[in-house]
Coordinates of N, CA and C in Angstrom, one line a residue:
M1 N -11.4 8.0 -17.9 CA -11.3 6.7 -18.7 C -10.1 6.7 -19.6
V2 N -9.2 5.7 -19.5 CA -8.0 5.6 -20.3 C -8.3 4.7 -21.5
N3 N -8.3 5.3 -22.7 CA -8.6 4.5 -23.9 C -7.5 4.4 -24.9
S4 N -6.9 5.5 -25.2 CA -5.8 5.5 -26.2 C -4.5 5.0 -25.7
E5 N -3.6 4.6 -26.6 CA -2.3 4.2 -26.3 C -1.5 5.3 -25.7
K6 N -1.7 6.5 -26.1 CA -1.0 7.7 -25.6 C -1.4 7.9 -24.2
Q7 N -2.7 7.8 -23.9 CA -3.1 8.0 -22.5 C -2.5 6.9 -21.6
K8 N -2.4 5.7 -22.1 CA -1.8 4.6 -21.3 C -0.4 4.9 -21.0
W9 N 0.3 5.4 -22.0 CA 1.8 5.7 -21.9 C 2.0 6.8 -20.8
I10 N 1.2 7.9 -20.9 CA 1.3 9.0 -20.0 C 1.0 8.5 -18.6
L11 N -0.1 7.7 -18.4 CA -0.4 7.1 -17.1 C 0.7 6.2 -16.6
E12 N 1.3 5.4 -17.4 CA 2.3 4.5 -16.9 C 3.5 5.3 -16.4
K13 N 3.9 6.4 -17.0 CA 5.0 7.3 -16.5 C 4.5 8.0 -15.3
A14 N 3.3 8.4 -15.2 CA 2.7 9.1 -14.0 C 2.8 8.2 -12.8
V15 N 2.4 6.9 -13.0 CA 2.4 6.0 -11.9 C 3.9 5.7 -11.4
E16 N 4.8 5.6 -12.4 CA 6.2 5.4 -12.0 C 6.7 6.6 -11.1
I17 N 6.4 7.8 -11.5 CA 6.8 9.0 -10.7 C 6.1 9.0 -9.3
Y18 N 4.8 8.8 -9.4 CA 3.9 8.8 -8.2 C 4.4 7.7 -7.2
N19 N 4.7 6.5 -7.7 CA 5.1 5.4 -6.8 C 6.4 5.7 -6.0
Q20 N 7.2 6.6 -6.5 CA 8.5 6.9 -5.9 C 8.4 8.2 -5.0
K21 N 7.6 9.1 -5.5 CA 7.6 10.5 -4.9 C 6.3 10.8 -4.2
G22 N 5.2 10.2 -4.5 CA 4.0 10.5 -3.8 C 3.3 11.7 -4.4
E23 N 3.8 12.3 -5.4 CA 3.3 13.4 -6.1 C 3.7 13.5 -7.5
I24 N 3.0 14.2 -8.3 CA 3.3 14.3 -9.7 C 3.5 15.8 -10.1
V25 N 4.6 16.2 -10.6 CA 4.9 17.5 -11.2 C 4.7 17.4 -12.7
I26 N 3.8 18.1 -13.2 CA 3.5 18.0 -14.7 C 4.7 18.1 -15.6
R27 N 5.5 19.1 -15.3 CA 6.7 19.3 -16.1 C 7.6 18.0 -16.1
E28 N 7.8 17.5 -14.9 CA 8.6 16.3 -14.8 C 7.9 15.1 -15.5
L29 N 6.6 15.0 -15.4 CA 5.9 13.9 -16.1 C 6.0 14.1 -17.6
A30 N 5.9 15.3 -18.1 CA 6.0 15.6 -19.5 C 7.4 15.2 -20.1
Q31 N 8.4 15.5 -19.3 CA 9.8 15.1 -19.7 C 10.0 13.6 -19.7
A32 N 9.5 12.9 -18.7 CA 9.6 11.5 -18.6 C 8.8 10.8 -19.7
A33 N 7.7 11.4 -20.1 CA 6.9 10.7 -21.2 C 7.2 11.2 -22.6
G34 N 8.1 12.2 -22.7 CA 8.5 12.7 -24.0 C 7.4 13.5 -24.7
I35 N 6.6 14.3 -23.9 CA 5.5 15.1 -24.4 C 5.7 16.5 -23.9
N36 N 4.8 17.4 -24.5 CA 4.8 18.7 -23.9 C 3.8 18.8 -22.8
V37 N 3.9 19.9 -22.0 CA 3.1 20.0 -20.8 C 1.6 20.1 -21.2
A38 N 1.3 20.7 -22.3 CA -0.2 20.8 -22.7 C -0.8 19.5 -23.0
S39 N 0.0 18.5 -23.3 CA -0.5 17.2 -23.7 C -1.2 16.5 -22.5
V40 N -0.8 16.8 -21.3 CA -1.4 16.2 -20.1 C -2.9 16.6 -20.0
N41 N -3.1 17.9 -20.2 CA -4.5 18.4 -20.1 C -5.3 17.9 -21.4
Y42 N -4.6 17.8 -22.5 CA -5.3 17.4 -23.7 C -5.8 16.0 -23.5
Y43 N -5.0 15.1 -23.0 CA -5.4 13.7 -22.9 C -6.2 13.3 -21.6
F44 N -6.0 14.2 -20.6 CA -6.7 13.9 -19.3 C -7.7 15.0 -18.8
G45 N -7.6 16.1 -19.4 CA -8.5 17.2 -19.1 C -8.0 18.1 -17.9
S46 N -7.3 17.5 -17.0 CA -6.7 18.2 -15.8 C -5.8 17.3 -15.0
K47 N -5.0 17.9 -14.2 CA -4.1 17.1 -13.3 C -5.0 16.3 -12.3
E48 N -6.1 16.9 -11.9 CA -7.0 16.1 -11.0 C -7.5 14.8 -11.6
N49 N -7.9 14.9 -12.9 CA -8.4 13.7 -13.6 C -7.3 12.7 -13.7
L50 N -6.1 13.2 -14.0 CA -4.9 12.3 -14.1 C -4.7 11.6 -12.8
M51 N -4.7 12.3 -11.6 CA -4.5 11.7 -10.3 C -5.6 10.7 -10.0
A52 N -6.8 11.0 -10.5 CA -7.9 10.0 -10.2 C -7.6 8.7 -10.9
E53 N -7.0 8.7 -12.1 CA -6.6 7.5 -12.8 C -5.5 6.8 -12.1
V54 N -4.6 7.6 -11.6 CA -3.4 7.0 -10.8 C -4.0 6.3 -9.6
E55 N -4.9 6.9 -8.9 CA -5.5 6.3 -7.7 C -6.2 5.0 -8.1
K56 N -6.9 5.0 -9.2 CA -7.6 3.7 -9.7 C -6.6 2.6 -9.9
Y57 N -5.5 3.0 -10.5 CA -4.4 2.1 -10.8 C -3.9 1.5 -9.5
L58 N -3.6 2.3 -8.5 CA -3.1 1.8 -7.2 C -4.1 0.8 -6.6
I59 N -5.4 1.2 -6.5 CA -6.3 0.3 -5.9 C -6.4 -1.0 -6.7
T60 N -6.4 -1.0 -8.0 CA -6.4 -2.2 -8.8 C -5.1 -3.0 -8.6
A61 N -4.0 -2.4 -8.5 CA -2.7 -3.1 -8.2 C -2.7 -3.8 -6.9
I62 N -3.3 -3.2 -5.9 CA -3.4 -3.8 -4.6 C -4.3 -5.0 -4.6
N63 N -5.5 -4.8 -5.2 CA -6.5 -5.9 -5.3 C -5.9 -7.1 -6.1
D64 N -5.1 -6.8 -7.1 CA -4.5 -7.9 -7.9 C -3.4 -8.6 -7.1
L65 N -2.8 -8.0 -6.1 CA -1.9 -8.7 -5.2 C -2.6 -9.7 -4.4
I66 N -3.8 -9.4 -3.9 CA -4.5 -10.2 -3.0 C -5.3 -11.3 -3.6
E67 N -5.8 -11.1 -4.8 CA -6.7 -12.1 -5.4 C -6.0 -13.5 -5.5
P68 N -4.8 -13.6 -6.0 CA -4.2 -15.0 -6.1 C -4.0 -15.6 -4.8
I69 N -3.7 -14.8 -3.7 CA -3.4 -15.3 -2.4 C -4.7 -15.9 -1.8
E70 N -5.8 -15.2 -2.1 CA -7.1 -15.7 -1.6 C -7.5 -17.1 -2.1
K71 N -7.0 -17.4 -3.3 CA -7.4 -18.7 -4.0 C -6.5 -19.8 -3.5
E72 N -5.4 -19.5 -2.8 CA -4.4 -20.5 -2.4 C -5.0 -21.4 -1.2
E73 N -4.7 -22.6 -1.2 CA -5.1 -23.5 -0.1 C -4.1 -23.4 1.0
L74 N -4.3 -22.5 1.9 CA -3.4 -22.3 3.0 C -4.2 -22.1 4.3
P75 N -3.6 -22.4 5.5 CA -4.3 -22.1 6.8 C -4.5 -20.6 6.9
G76 N -5.5 -20.1 7.6 CA -5.8 -18.7 7.7 C -4.7 -17.9 8.1
K77 N -3.9 -18.3 9.1 CA -2.8 -17.6 9.7 C -1.7 -17.4 8.6
E78 N -1.4 -18.4 7.8 CA -0.4 -18.3 6.8 C -0.8 -17.5 5.7
K79 N -2.1 -17.5 5.4 CA -2.6 -16.7 4.3 C -2.6 -15.2 4.7
L80 N -2.9 -14.9 5.9 CA -2.9 -13.5 6.4 C -1.4 -13.0 6.4
K81 N -0.5 -13.9 6.8 CA 0.9 -13.5 6.8 C 1.4 -13.2 5.3
K82 N 0.9 -14.0 4.4 CA 1.3 -13.8 3.0 C 0.7 -12.5 2.4
V83 N -0.5 -12.2 2.9 CA -1.1 -10.9 2.5 C -0.2 -9.7 3.0
L84 N 0.1 -9.8 4.3 CA 0.9 -8.8 4.9 C 2.3 -8.6 4.2
Y85 N 2.9 -9.8 3.9 CA 4.2 -9.7 3.2 C 4.1 -9.1 1.8
A86 N 3.0 -9.4 1.1 CA 2.8 -8.9 -0.3 C 2.6 -7.4 -0.2
L87 N 1.8 -6.9 0.7 CA 1.5 -5.5 0.9 C 2.7 -4.8 1.3
T88 N 3.5 -5.3 2.2 CA 4.7 -4.7 2.7 C 5.7 -4.5 1.6
E89 N 5.9 -5.6 0.8 CA 6.8 -5.6 -0.3 C 6.4 -4.5 -1.3
Y90 N 5.1 -4.4 -1.6 CA 4.6 -3.5 -2.6 C 4.9 -2.0 -2.1
F91 N 4.5 -1.7 -0.9 CA 4.7 -0.4 -0.4 C 6.1 0.0 -0.2
V92 N 7.0 -0.9 0.2 CA 8.4 -0.6 0.3 C 9.0 -0.3 -1.0
K93 N 8.6 -1.0 -2.1 CA 9.1 -0.8 -3.4 C 8.5 0.5 -4.0
N94 N 7.4 0.9 -3.5 CA 6.7 2.1 -4.0 C 6.4 3.1 -2.9
P95 N 7.4 3.7 -2.3 CA 7.2 4.5 -1.1 C 6.3 5.7 -1.4
G96 N 6.2 6.2 -2.6 CA 5.4 7.3 -2.9 C 3.9 7.1 -2.5
T97 N 3.5 5.9 -2.6 CA 2.1 5.6 -2.3 C 1.8 5.9 -0.8
I98 N 2.7 5.5 0.1 CA 2.5 5.8 1.5 C 2.6 7.3 1.7
K99 N 3.5 7.9 1.1 CA 3.6 9.4 1.3 C 2.3 10.1 0.9
Y100 N 1.8 9.6 -0.2 CA 0.6 10.2 -0.8 C -0.6 10.1 0.2
F101 N -0.8 8.8 0.7 CA -1.9 8.6 1.6 C -1.7 9.4 2.9
Y102 N -0.4 9.5 3.4 CA -0.2 10.3 4.6 C -0.7 11.8 4.3
T103 N -0.4 12.3 3.1 CA -0.8 13.6 2.8 C -2.3 13.8 2.8
I104 N -3.0 12.9 2.1 CA -4.4 13.1 2.0 C -5.1 13.0 3.3
L105 N -4.5 12.2 4.3 CA -5.1 12.1 5.6 C -5.2 13.5 6.3
G106 N -4.3 14.4 5.9 CA -4.3 15.7 6.5 C -5.1 16.8 5.8
I107 N -5.7 16.4 4.7 CA -6.5 17.4 3.8 C -7.9 16.9 3.8
N108 N -8.8 17.7 4.4 CA -10.2 17.3 4.5 C -11.0 17.9 3.4
N109 N -11.1 17.2 2.3 CA -11.9 17.7 1.2 C -12.7 16.5 0.6
E110 N -13.7 16.8 -0.2 CA -14.6 15.7 -0.6 C -13.9 14.6 -1.4
H111 N -13.0 14.9 -2.2 CA -12.3 13.9 -3.0 C -11.5 13.0 -2.1
N112 N -10.7 13.5 -1.1 CA -10.0 12.7 -0.3 C -10.8 11.8 0.6
L113 N -12.0 12.4 1.1 CA -12.9 11.6 1.9 C -13.5 10.4 1.1
L114 N -13.7 10.6 -0.1 CA -14.3 9.5 -1.0 C -13.2 8.5 -1.2
L115 N -11.9 8.9 -1.4 CA -10.9 7.9 -1.6 C -10.6 7.1 -0.3
L116 N -10.6 7.8 0.8 CA -10.5 7.1 2.1 C -11.6 6.1 2.4
K117 N -12.8 6.5 2.0 CA -14.0 5.7 2.2 C -13.8 4.4 1.4
H118 N -13.2 4.5 0.2 CA -13.0 3.3 -0.7 C -12.0 2.4 0.0
I119 N -11.0 3.0 0.5 CA -9.9 2.2 1.1 C -10.4 1.4 2.3
V120 N -11.4 1.9 3.1 CA -11.9 1.1 4.2 C -13.3 0.5 3.9
D121 N -13.6 0.5 2.6 CA -14.9 -0.1 2.2 C -14.8 -1.6 2.5
R122 N -15.8 -2.1 3.2 CA -15.7 -3.5 3.6 C -16.0 -4.4 2.4
K123 N -16.3 -3.9 1.3 CA -16.6 -4.7 0.1 C -15.2 -5.0 -0.7
N124 N -14.2 -4.3 -0.3 CA -12.9 -4.5 -0.9 C -12.4 -5.9 -0.7
P125 N -11.8 -6.5 -1.7 CA -11.4 -7.9 -1.6 C -10.4 -8.2 -0.4
Y126 N -9.4 -7.3 -0.2 CA -8.5 -7.5 0.8 C -9.1 -7.4 2.2
I127 N -10.1 -6.5 2.3 CA -10.7 -6.3 3.6 C -11.6 -7.5 3.9
Q128 N -12.3 -8.0 2.9 CA -13.2 -9.1 3.0 C -12.3 -10.4 3.4
L129 N -11.2 -10.6 2.8 CA -10.4 -11.7 3.0 C -9.8 -11.7 4.5
C130 N -9.2 -10.5 4.8 CA -8.7 -10.4 6.2 C -9.7 -10.5 7.2
S131 N -10.9 -9.9 7.0 CA -12.0 -10.0 8.0 C -12.5 -11.4 8.2
R132 N -12.6 -12.1 7.1 CA -13.1 -13.5 7.2 C -12.1 -14.4 8.0
I133 N -10.8 -14.2 7.7 CA -9.8 -15.0 8.4 C -9.8 -14.6 9.9
I134 N -9.9 -13.3 10.2 CA -10.0 -12.9 11.6 C -11.2 -13.5 12.3
R135 N -12.3 -13.5 11.7 CA -13.5 -14.1 12.3 C -13.3 -15.6 12.5
E136 N -12.8 -16.3 11.5 CA -12.6 -17.8 11.6 C -11.6 -18.2 12.6
E137 N -10.5 -17.4 12.7 CA -9.4 -17.8 13.6 C -9.7 -17.4 15.1
T138 N -10.4 -16.3 15.3 CA -10.6 -15.8 16.7 C -12.0 -16.1 17.2
G139 N -13.0 -16.4 16.4 CA -14.3 -16.7 16.8 C -15.1 -15.4 17.1
I140 N -14.5 -14.2 16.8 CA -15.1 -12.9 17.1 C -16.3 -12.8 16.1
T141 N -17.4 -12.4 16.6 CA -18.6 -12.1 15.7 C -19.0 -10.7 15.6
D142 N -18.5 -9.9 16.6 CA -18.9 -8.4 16.6 C -18.1 -7.8 15.4
E143 N -18.8 -7.2 14.4 CA -18.2 -6.7 13.2 C -17.3 -5.5 13.5
F144 N -17.6 -4.7 14.5 CA -16.8 -3.6 14.9 C -15.4 -4.0 15.4
E145 N -15.4 -5.1 16.2 CA -14.2 -5.6 16.8 C -13.3 -6.2 15.7
V146 N -14.0 -6.9 14.7 CA -13.3 -7.5 13.6 C -12.6 -6.4 12.8
F147 N -13.4 -5.3 12.6 CA -12.8 -4.2 11.8 C -11.6 -3.6 12.5
C148 N -11.7 -3.5 13.9 CA -10.6 -2.9 14.6 C -9.4 -3.8 14.5
R149 N -9.6 -5.1 14.5 CA -8.4 -6.1 14.3 C -7.8 -5.9 12.9
Y150 N -8.7 -5.6 11.9 CA -8.2 -5.4 10.5 C -7.4 -4.1 10.5
L151 N -7.8 -3.1 11.2 CA -7.1 -1.8 11.2 C -5.7 -2.0 11.9
M152 N -5.7 -2.8 12.9 CA -4.4 -3.2 13.6 C -3.5 -3.9 12.5
F153 N -4.1 -4.8 11.8 CA -3.3 -5.5 10.8 C -2.7 -4.5 9.7
I154 N -3.6 -3.7 9.2 CA -3.2 -2.8 8.1 C -2.2 -1.7 8.5
C155 N -2.4 -1.3 9.8 CA -1.4 -0.3 10.3 C 0.0 -0.8 10.6
S156 N 0.1 -2.2 10.6 CA 1.4 -2.8 10.9 C 2.3 -2.6 9.7
L157 N 1.8 -2.1 8.6 CA 2.6 -1.8 7.4 C 3.5 -0.6 7.6
V158 N 3.2 0.2 8.6 CA 4.0 1.5 8.8 C 5.4 1.2 9.3
P159 N 5.7 0.4 10.3 CA 7.1 0.2 10.7 C 8.0 -0.3 9.6
P160 N 7.7 -1.3 8.8 CA 8.6 -1.7 7.8 C 8.9 -0.6 6.8
F161 N 7.9 0.3 6.5 CA 8.2 1.4 5.6 C 9.1 2.4 6.2
L162 N 8.9 2.7 7.5 CA 9.8 3.6 8.2 C 11.2 3.1 8.3
F163 N 11.4 1.8 8.4 CA 12.7 1.1 8.5 C 13.5 1.5 7.2
C164 N 12.8 1.5 6.1 CA 13.5 1.7 4.8 C 13.8 3.2 4.6
M165 N 13.3 4.1 5.5 CA 13.5 5.5 5.4 C 14.7 5.9 6.3
L166 N 15.2 5.0 7.1 CA 16.3 5.3 8.1 C 17.5 5.8 7.3
D167 N 18.2 6.8 7.9 CA 19.5 7.2 7.3 C 20.6 6.3 7.8
T168 N 21.7 6.4 7.3 CA 22.8 5.5 7.6 C 23.1 5.5 9.1
D169 N 23.1 6.6 9.8 CA 23.5 6.7 11.2 C 22.4 6.0 12.0
M170 N 21.1 6.2 11.7 CA 20.0 5.6 12.4 C 20.0 4.1 12.2
L171 N 20.4 3.7 11.0 CA 20.5 2.2 10.7 C 21.6 1.6 11.6
R172 N 22.7 2.3 11.7 CA 23.8 1.8 12.5 C 23.4 1.7 14.0
Q173 N 22.7 2.7 14.5 CA 22.2 2.7 15.9 C 21.2 1.5 16.1
L174 N 20.4 1.3 15.2 CA 19.4 0.2 15.3 C 20.1 -1.1 15.3
S175 N 21.1 -1.3 14.5 CA 21.9 -2.5 14.4 C 22.6 -2.7 15.7
D176 N 23.2 -1.7 16.3 CA 23.9 -1.8 17.6 C 22.9 -2.2 18.7
F177 N 21.7 -1.6 18.7 CA 20.7 -1.9 19.7 C 20.2 -3.3 19.7
M178 N 20.1 -3.8 18.5 CA 19.5 -5.2 18.3 C 20.7 -6.2 18.2
N179 N 21.9 -5.8 18.3 CA 23.1 -6.6 18.2 C 23.1 -7.5 16.9
V180 N 22.7 -6.8 15.8 CA 22.8 -7.5 14.5 C 23.5 -6.5 13.6
S181 N 23.6 -6.9 12.3 CA 24.3 -6.1 11.3 C 23.4 -5.8 10.2
Y182 N 22.8 -4.6 10.2 CA 22.0 -4.1 9.1 C 22.6 -2.9 8.5
T183 N 23.1 -3.1 7.3 CA 23.8 -2.0 6.6 C 23.1 -1.5 5.4
E184 N 22.0 -2.2 4.9 CA 21.3 -1.8 3.7 C 19.9 -1.4 4.1
K185 N 19.4 -0.4 3.3 CA 18.0 0.0 3.6 C 17.0 -0.9 2.9
E186 N 17.2 -2.2 3.2 CA 16.2 -3.2 2.8 C 16.0 -4.1 4.0
I187 N 14.7 -4.3 4.2 CA 14.3 -5.1 5.4 C 14.8 -6.5 5.3
P188 N 15.7 -6.9 6.3 CA 16.2 -8.3 6.3 C 15.0 -9.3 6.4
K189 N 15.0 -10.3 5.6 CA 13.8 -11.2 5.6 C 13.6 -11.9 7.0
D190 N 14.6 -12.2 7.7 CA 14.4 -12.8 9.0 C 13.7 -11.9 10.0
L191 N 14.1 -10.6 10.0 CA 13.5 -9.6 10.8 C 12.0 -9.4 10.4
L192 N 11.8 -9.3 9.1 CA 10.4 -9.1 8.6 C 9.5 -10.2 9.0
L193 N 10.0 -11.5 8.9 CA 9.2 -12.6 9.2 C 8.8 -12.7 10.7
K194 N 9.8 -12.4 11.5 CA 9.6 -12.3 13.0 C 8.6 -11.2 13.3
Y195 N 8.7 -10.1 12.7 CA 7.8 -9.0 12.9 C 6.4 -9.4 12.5
M196 N 6.2 -10.1 11.3 CA 4.9 -10.5 10.9 C 4.3 -11.6 11.8
D197 N 5.1 -12.5 12.3 CA 4.6 -13.5 13.3 C 4.0 -12.8 14.5
T198 N 4.7 -11.8 15.0 CA 4.2 -11.1 16.1 C 2.9 -10.3 15.8
T199 N 2.9 -9.7 14.7 CA 1.7 -8.9 14.3 C 0.5 -9.8 14.1
I200 N 0.7 -10.9 13.4 CA -0.4 -11.8 13.1 C -0.9 -12.5 14.4
G201 N 0.1 -12.7 15.3 CA -0.3 -13.3 16.6 C -1.2 -12.4 17.4
L202 N -0.9 -11.1 17.3 CA -1.8 -10.1 18.0 C -3.1 -10.0 17.4
V203 N -3.1 -9.9 16.0 CA -4.4 -9.7 15.3 C -5.3 -10.9 15.5
L204 N -4.7 -12.1 15.6 CA -5.5 -13.3 15.7 C -5.6 -13.9 17.1
S205 N -5.2 -13.1 18.1 CA -5.3 -13.6 19.5 C -6.7 -13.7 19.9
K206 N -7.0 -14.7 20.7 CA -8.4 -14.9 21.2 C -8.8 -13.8 22.1
P207 N -10.1 -13.4 22.0 CA -10.6 -12.2 22.8 C -10.6 -12.7 24.3

């Protein structure tokens, strides 16, 4: 539980580091927050407790992205595309979050299993929203198939993230292959929108 202003300050710096690197080195955090190393344990008890608070922050941040979109008066397809764009933008700006989740997928312990369970919990606002749109647009009633469509949707976040990780040479090769000019490690909006149209088309295709 984060109560004091000092805890909030340390957590804010921890999130900044985590969002970019996918991990937190206590010495680096202490330097960024202007505190000594022992202060992290003093305010959070352990690095594990600190990471738990960072994870809570991430889940809340994602839920906060989805909530205003859910309230908008938009056709289901456009709403789903907007959700995908918001999530893509968030993860591209915060690549450490993707790196962290890739890491925990390969570590089978109780904490990581609980975190993954939360991510795919059907009570989560973004899963509920996406699943409802999929049911309404496709007419699918089988919940397992709806969930598989949702997984297809959420896994479509991976290619945009990988695009931003390309080095200069790979980016040049991709530009040559597609006969376009991409010189920056930022996804061109036209490419992203076309990719989203294709993805949403597959997710919402009739069975």
